[in-house]
Short mmCIF file of C-alpha atoms in Angstrom, two decimals:
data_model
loop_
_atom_site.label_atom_id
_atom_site.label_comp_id
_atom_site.label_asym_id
_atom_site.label_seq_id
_atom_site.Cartn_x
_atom_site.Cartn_y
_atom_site.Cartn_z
CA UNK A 218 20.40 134.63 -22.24
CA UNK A 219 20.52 130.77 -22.12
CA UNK A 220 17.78 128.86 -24.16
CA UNK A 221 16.82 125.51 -23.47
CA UNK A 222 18.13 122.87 -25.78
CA UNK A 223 15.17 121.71 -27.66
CA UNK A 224 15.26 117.91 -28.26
CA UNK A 225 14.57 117.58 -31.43
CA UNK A 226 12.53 113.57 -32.79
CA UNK A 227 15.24 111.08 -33.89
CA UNK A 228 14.69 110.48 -37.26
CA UNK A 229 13.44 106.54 -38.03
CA UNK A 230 16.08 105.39 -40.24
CA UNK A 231 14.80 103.07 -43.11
CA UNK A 232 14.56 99.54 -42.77
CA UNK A 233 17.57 97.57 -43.84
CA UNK A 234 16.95 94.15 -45.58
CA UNK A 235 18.30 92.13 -43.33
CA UNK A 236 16.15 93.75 -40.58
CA UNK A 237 13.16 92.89 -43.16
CA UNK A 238 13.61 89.88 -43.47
CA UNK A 239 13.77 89.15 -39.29
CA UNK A 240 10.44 90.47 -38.99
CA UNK A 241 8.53 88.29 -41.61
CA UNK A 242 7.27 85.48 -40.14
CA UNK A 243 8.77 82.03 -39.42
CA UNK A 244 6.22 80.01 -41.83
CA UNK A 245 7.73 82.38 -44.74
CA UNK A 246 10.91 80.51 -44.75
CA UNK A 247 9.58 77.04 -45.52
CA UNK A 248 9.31 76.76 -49.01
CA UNK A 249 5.38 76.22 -50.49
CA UNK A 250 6.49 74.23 -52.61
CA UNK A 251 6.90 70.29 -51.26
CA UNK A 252 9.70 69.68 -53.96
CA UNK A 253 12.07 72.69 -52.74
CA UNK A 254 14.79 71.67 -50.84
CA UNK A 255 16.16 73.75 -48.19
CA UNK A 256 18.87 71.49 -46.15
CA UNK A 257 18.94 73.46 -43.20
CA UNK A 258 14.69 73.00 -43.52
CA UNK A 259 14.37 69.67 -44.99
CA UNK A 260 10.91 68.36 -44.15
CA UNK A 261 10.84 64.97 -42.48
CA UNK A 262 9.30 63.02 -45.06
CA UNK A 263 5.86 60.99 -44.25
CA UNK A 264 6.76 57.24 -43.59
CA UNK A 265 4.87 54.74 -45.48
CA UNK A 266 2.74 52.73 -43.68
CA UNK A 267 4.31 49.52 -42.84
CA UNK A 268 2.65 46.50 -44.24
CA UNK A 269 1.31 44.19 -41.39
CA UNK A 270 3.30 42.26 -39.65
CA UNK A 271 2.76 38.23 -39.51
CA UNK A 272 0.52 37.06 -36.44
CA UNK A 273 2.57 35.15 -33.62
CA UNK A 274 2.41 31.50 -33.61
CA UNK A 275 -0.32 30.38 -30.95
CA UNK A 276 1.15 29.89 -27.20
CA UNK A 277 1.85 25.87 -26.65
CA UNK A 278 -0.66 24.73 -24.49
CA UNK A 279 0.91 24.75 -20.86
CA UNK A 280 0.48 21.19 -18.79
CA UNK A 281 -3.15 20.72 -17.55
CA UNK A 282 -2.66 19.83 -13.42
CA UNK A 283 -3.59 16.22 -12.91
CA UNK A 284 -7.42 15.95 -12.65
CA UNK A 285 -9.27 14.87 -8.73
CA UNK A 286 -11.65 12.98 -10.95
CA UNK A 287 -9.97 11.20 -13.96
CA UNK A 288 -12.71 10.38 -17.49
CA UNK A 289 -12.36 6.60 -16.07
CA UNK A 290 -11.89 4.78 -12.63
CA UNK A 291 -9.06 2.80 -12.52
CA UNK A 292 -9.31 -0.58 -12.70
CA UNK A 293 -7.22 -3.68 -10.80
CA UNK A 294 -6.71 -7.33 -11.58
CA UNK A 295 -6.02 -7.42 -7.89
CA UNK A 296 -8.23 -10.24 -5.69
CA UNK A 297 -8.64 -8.99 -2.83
CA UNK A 298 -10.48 -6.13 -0.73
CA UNK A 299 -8.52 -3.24 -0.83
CA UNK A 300 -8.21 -1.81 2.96
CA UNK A 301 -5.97 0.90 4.28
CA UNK A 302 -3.87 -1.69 6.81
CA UNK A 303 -4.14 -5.56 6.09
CA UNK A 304 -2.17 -7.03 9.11
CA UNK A 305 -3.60 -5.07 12.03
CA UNK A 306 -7.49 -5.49 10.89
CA UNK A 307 -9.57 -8.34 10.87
CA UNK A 308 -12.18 -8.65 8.19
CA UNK A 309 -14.17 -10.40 10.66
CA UNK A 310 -14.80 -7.65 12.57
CA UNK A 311 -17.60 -5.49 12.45
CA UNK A 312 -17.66 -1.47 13.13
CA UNK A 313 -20.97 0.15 15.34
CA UNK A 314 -20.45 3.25 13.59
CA UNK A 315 -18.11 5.62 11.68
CA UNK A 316 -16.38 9.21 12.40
CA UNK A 317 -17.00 10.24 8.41
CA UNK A 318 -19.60 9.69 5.91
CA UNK A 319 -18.61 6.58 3.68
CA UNK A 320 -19.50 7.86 0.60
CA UNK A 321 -16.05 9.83 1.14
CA UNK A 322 -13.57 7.12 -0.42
CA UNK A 323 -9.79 7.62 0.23
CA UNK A 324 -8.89 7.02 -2.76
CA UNK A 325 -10.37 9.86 -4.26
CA UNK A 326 -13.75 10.16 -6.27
CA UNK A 327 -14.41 8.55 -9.11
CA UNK A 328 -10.86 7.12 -9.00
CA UNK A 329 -11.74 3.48 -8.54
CA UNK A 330 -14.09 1.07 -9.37
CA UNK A 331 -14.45 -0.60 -6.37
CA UNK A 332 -17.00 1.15 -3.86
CA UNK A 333 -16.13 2.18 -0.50
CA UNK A 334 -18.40 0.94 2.75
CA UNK A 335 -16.13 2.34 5.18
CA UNK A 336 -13.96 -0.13 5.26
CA UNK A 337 -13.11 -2.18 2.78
CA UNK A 338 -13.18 -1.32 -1.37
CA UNK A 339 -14.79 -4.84 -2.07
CA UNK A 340 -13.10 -6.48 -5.33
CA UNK A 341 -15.64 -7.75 -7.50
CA UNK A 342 -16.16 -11.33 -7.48
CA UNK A 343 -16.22 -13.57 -10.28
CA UNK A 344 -17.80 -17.04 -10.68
CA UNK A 345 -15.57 -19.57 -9.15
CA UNK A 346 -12.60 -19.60 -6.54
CA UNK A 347 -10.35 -17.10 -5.84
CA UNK A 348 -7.57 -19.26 -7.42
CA UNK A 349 -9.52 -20.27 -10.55
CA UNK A 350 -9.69 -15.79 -11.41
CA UNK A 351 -6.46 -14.89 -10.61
CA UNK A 352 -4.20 -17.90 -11.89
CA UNK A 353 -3.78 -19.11 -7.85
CA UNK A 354 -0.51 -20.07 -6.75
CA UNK A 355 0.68 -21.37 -10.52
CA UNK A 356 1.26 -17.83 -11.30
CA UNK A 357 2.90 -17.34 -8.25
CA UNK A 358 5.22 -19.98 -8.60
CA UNK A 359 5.68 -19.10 -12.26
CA UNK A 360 7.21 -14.97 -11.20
CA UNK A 361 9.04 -16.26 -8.50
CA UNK A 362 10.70 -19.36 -10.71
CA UNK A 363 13.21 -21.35 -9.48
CA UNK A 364 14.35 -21.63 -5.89
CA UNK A 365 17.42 -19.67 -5.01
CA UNK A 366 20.30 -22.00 -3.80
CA UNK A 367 21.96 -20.83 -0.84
CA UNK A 368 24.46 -19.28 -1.87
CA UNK A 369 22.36 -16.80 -3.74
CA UNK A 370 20.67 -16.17 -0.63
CA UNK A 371 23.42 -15.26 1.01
CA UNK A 372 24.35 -13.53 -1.67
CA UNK A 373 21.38 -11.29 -1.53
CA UNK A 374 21.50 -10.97 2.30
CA UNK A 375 24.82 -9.72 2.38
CA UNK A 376 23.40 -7.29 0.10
CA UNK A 377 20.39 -6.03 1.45
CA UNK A 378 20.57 -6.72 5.47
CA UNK A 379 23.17 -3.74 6.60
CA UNK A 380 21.58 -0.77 7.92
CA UNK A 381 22.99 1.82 5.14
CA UNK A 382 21.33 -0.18 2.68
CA UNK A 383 18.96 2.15 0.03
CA UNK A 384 16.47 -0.35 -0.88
CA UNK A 385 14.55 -0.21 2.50
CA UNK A 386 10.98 0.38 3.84
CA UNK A 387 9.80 1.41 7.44
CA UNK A 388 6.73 -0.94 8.72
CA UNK A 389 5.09 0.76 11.38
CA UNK A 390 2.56 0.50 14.14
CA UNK A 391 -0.13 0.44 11.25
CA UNK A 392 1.72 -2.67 9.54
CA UNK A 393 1.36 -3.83 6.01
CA UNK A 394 -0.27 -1.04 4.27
CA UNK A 395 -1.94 -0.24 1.32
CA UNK A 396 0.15 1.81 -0.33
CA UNK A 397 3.25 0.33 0.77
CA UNK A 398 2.75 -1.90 -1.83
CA UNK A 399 3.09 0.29 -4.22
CA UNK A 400 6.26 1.07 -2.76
CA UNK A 401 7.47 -2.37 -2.68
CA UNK A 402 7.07 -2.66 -6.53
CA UNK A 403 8.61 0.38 -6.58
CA UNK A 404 11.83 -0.79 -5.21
CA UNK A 405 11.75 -3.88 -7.47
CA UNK A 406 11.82 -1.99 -10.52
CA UNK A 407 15.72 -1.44 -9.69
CA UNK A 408 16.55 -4.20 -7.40
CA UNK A 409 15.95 -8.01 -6.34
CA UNK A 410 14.71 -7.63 -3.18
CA UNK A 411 13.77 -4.92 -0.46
CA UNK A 412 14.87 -4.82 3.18
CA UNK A 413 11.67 -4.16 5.29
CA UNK A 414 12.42 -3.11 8.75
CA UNK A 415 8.98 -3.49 11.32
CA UNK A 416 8.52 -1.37 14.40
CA UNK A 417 5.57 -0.97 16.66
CA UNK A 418 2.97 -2.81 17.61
CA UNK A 419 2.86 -4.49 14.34
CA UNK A 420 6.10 -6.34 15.79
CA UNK A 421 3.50 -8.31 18.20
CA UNK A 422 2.60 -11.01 15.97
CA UNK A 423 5.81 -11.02 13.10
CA UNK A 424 4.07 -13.83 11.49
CA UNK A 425 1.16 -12.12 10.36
CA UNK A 426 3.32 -9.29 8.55
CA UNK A 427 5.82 -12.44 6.70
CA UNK A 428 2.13 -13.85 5.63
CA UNK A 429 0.49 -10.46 3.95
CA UNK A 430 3.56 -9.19 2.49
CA UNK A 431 4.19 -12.36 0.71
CA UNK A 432 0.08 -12.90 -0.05
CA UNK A 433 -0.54 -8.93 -1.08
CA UNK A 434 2.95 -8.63 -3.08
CA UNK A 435 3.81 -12.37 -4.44
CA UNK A 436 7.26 -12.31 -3.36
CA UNK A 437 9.08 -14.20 -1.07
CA UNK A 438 10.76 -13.79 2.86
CA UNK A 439 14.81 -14.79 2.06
CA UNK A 440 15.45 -13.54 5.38
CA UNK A 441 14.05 -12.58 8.69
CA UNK A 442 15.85 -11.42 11.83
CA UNK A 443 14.33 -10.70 14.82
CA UNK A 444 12.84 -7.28 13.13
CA UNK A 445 14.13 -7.13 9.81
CA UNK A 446 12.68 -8.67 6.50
CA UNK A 447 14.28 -9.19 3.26
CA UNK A 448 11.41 -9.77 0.76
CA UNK A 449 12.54 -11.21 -2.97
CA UNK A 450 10.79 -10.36 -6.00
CA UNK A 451 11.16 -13.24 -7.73
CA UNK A 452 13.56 -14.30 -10.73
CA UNK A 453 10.25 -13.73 -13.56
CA UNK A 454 9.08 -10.48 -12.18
CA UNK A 455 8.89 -7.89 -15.02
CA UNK A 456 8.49 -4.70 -13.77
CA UNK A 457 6.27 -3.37 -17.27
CA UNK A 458 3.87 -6.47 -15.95
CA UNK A 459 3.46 -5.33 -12.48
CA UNK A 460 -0.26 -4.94 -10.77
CA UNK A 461 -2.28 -1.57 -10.98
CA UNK A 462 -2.15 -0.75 -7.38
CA UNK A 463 -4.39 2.56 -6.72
CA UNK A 464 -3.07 5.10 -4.23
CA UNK A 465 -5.14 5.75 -1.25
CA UNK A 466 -4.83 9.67 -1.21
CA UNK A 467 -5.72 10.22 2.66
CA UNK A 468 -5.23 7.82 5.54
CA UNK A 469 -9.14 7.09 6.37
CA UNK A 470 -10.21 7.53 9.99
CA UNK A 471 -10.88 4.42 11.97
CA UNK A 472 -14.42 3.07 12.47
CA UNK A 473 -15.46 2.97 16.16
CA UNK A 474 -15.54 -0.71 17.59
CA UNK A 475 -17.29 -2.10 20.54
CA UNK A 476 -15.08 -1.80 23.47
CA UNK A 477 -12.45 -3.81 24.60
CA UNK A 478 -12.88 -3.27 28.35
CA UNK A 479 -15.86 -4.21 29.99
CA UNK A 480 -17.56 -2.95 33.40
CA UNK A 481 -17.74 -6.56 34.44
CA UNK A 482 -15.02 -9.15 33.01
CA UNK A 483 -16.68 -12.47 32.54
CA UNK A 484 -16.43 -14.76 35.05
CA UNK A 485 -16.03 -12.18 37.53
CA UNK A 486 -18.53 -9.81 39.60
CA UNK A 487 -17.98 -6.14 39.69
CA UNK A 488 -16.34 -6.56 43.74
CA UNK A 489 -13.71 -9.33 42.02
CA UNK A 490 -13.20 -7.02 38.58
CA UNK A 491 -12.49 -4.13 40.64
CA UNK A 492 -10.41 -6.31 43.19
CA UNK A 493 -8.45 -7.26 40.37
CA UNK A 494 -7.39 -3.76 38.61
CA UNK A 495 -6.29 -2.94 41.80
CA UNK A 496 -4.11 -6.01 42.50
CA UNK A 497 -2.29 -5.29 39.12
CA UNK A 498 -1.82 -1.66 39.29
CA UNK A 499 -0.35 -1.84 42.86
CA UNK A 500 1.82 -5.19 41.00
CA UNK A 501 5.55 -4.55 39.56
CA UNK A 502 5.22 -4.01 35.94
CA UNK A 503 6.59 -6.80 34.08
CA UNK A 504 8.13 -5.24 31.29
CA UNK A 505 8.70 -1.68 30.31
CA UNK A 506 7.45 -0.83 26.50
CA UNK A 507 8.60 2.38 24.61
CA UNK A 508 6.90 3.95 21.75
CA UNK A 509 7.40 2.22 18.38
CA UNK A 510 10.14 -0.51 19.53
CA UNK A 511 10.26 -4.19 18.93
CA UNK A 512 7.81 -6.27 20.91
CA UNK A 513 8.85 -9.98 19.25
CA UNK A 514 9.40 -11.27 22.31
CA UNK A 515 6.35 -9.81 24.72
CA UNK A 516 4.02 -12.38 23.80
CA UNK A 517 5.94 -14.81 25.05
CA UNK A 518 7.11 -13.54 28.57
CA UNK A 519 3.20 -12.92 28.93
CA UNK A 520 2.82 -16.35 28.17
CA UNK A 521 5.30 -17.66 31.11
CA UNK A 522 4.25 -14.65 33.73
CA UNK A 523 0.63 -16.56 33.67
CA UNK A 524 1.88 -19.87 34.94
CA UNK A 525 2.80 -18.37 38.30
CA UNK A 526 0.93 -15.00 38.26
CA UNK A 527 -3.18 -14.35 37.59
CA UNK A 528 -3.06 -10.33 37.09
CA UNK A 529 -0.09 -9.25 34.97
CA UNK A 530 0.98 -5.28 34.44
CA UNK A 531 2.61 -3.90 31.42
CA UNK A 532 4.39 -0.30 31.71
CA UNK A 533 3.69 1.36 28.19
CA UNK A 534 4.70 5.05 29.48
CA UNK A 535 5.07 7.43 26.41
CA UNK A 536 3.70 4.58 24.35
CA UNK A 537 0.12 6.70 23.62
CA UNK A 538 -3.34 5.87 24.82
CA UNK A 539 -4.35 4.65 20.86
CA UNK A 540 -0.80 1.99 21.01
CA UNK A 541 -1.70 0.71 24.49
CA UNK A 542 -4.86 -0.35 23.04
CA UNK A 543 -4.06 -1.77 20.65
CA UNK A 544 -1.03 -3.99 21.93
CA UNK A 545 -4.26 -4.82 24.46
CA UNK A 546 -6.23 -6.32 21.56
CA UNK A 547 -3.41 -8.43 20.38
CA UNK A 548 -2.18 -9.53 23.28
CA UNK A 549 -5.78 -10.85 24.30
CA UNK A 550 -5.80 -13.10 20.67
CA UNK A 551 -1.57 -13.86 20.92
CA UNK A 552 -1.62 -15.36 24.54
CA UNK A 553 -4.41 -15.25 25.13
CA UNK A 554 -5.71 -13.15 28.14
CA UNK A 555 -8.35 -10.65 29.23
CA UNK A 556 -7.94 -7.19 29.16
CA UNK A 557 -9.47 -5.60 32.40
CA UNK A 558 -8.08 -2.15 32.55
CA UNK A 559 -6.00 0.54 30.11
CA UNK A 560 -5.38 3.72 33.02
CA UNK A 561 -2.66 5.53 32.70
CA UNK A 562 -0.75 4.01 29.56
CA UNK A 563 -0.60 1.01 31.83
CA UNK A 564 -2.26 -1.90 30.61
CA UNK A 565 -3.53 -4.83 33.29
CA UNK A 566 -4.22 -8.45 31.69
CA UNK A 567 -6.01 -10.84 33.43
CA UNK A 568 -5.36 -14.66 32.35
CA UNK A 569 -9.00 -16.04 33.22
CA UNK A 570 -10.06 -18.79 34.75
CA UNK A 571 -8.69 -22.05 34.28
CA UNK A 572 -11.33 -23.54 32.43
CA UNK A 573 -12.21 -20.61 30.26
CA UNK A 574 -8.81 -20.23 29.03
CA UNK A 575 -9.59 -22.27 26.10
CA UNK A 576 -12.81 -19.72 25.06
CA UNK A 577 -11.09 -16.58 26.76
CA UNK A 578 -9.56 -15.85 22.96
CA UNK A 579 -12.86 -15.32 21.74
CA UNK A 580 -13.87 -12.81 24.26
CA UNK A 581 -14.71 -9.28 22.51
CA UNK A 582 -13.39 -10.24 19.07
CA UNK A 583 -13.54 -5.76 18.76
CA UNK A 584 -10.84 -3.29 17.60
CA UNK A 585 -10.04 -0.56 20.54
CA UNK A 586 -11.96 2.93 20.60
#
């Protein structure tokens, strides 16, 4: 008879000491004591606490931007009325109204201490002449010094006349400038003179830009050709003694001026005025003007087309509505003449009557619209 084997417990052997040791727990094996030491163990030791480091220097104070409104106005020794253009306005004329407020002056505010009207930023005026505050034409005549002989003039055109040469300024349609006299000293800090090359309508009447760069500056015309100046400083001129000339920051809008063309032209009734603008738009043009050339010699040929002709017709295609107006104005005071009609960019000049030629240059003394 078989008998089931009968499984009998397996008896729990006893604990070795290496097994006793696994099961105590892990916090048994670092020592209680802090000065035990146990390489394998090693506590990381508690770092001291740093002493404080020194404070940074301060940050240098970065560049402050220029300020709109500097602590004082500047201040010029200059005499005269500070305008944006000096050749192409007339102090004699008056505005009927402006296209901004004039308290806006474009030279900033509280950058000068001239006020602004709109116009002009009137110099203030000192008891006496205007030679008497400023020193007249003796100090002039003192910067400039001793004439040049010739051949230092034509030493200093051969210099300053080609084309390529650095020391030049553009004059354009609004002529002599404000701040192109700033740029004029500019150019004398370095060199004698400045070549000064005039375009535009400002090359109407070249006369009138010799006489205000000479009277705004205090230098002197060596050289003119046709449309190129060569203005000399002077053999005195310091630069470190040169005028404080205050930048105008914006060009200012122009005023608004009576107009230049009336319904009726005097002398005339409305049948002959419109008789006439026909007559000279339906009459060859007799010259051809392009945008910003040289007009030295228009004047003139307007001059000898009214001793055969009454109604003369200039063709000033791509020349702008604003230019044609304005070579208009001047042409009335140059010739003079009577502007009838500006249709087009074609301007019509009448000559007037024979014996109001002599008053016809004081006909609407306005600037154009």
């Amino acid at each position: 008879m078989l008998f089931s084997r009968k499984l009998l417990p397996w008896p729990c052997p006893r604990q070795s000491q290496a097994q006793a040791l696994l099961c105590r727990p892990f916090s048994a094996f670092y020592p209680t004591n802090p000065d035990d030491d146990d390489p394998p163990f090693t506590r990381i030791p508690k770092t001291p606490p740093r002493a404080s480091a020194p404070a940074p220097p301060p940050p240098k104070p970065k560049d402050q931007p220029a300020k709109i409104s500097p602590d004082e106005p500047a201040h010029s020794d200059l005499p005269f009325d500070f305008r944006y253009s000096y050749s192409e306005t007339d102090p004699t004329w008056r505005p009927i109204g402006f296209r901004e407020p004039t308290r806006f002056s474009p030279f900033g505010p509280g950058r000068l201490d001239r006020p602004w009207d709109g116009v002009v930023a009137a110099a203030v005026r000192a008891e006496g002449n205007r030679e008497d505050v400023c020193g007249g034409p003796s100090r002039r005549d003192e910067v400039l010094g001793e004439a040049l002989s010739e051949a230092e003039v034509a030493e200093l055109v051969e210099r300053y006349r080609h084309s390529d040469c650095s020391r030049q300024i553009n004059l354009g349609k609004d002529g002599v400038t404000h701040n192109m006299l700033d740029d004029i000293h500019n150019h004398w800090r370095r060199a004698e003179a400045v070549r000064i090359k005039c375009l535009g309508v400002a090359t109407l009447d070249m006369d009138n830009i010799c006489f205000h760069l000479e009277d705004k500056t205090g230098g002197r015309i060596i050289y003119r050709s046709i449309n190129i100046l060569i203005l000399y400083r002077g053999r005195n001129y310091d630069p470190k003694q040169r005028p404080v000339i205050p930048l105008m920051l914006w060009k200012p809008l122009a005023p608004i001026y009576p107009k230049v063309v009336q319904n009726v032209a005097e002398g005339l009734t409305f049948e002959e005025t419109k008789e006439m603008r026909n007559k000279g738009l339906h009459s060859p043009p007799l010259m051809k003007l392009t945008r910003n050339g040289v007009y030295v010699n228009v004047v003139d040929k307007v001059r000898e087309a009214f001793k055969t002709l009454e109604v003369v017709r200039l063709d000033c295609s791509h020349c702008g509505t604003s230019d044609c107006k304005k070579i208009g104005v001047k042409l009335r005071d140059l010739v003079p003449c009577i502007p009838i009609l500006f249709k087009d960019e074609q301007i019509i000049l009448w000559r007037g009557k024979r014996d109001q030629e002599d008053s016809v240059s004081a006909h609407c003394a306005s600037w154009p619209q």
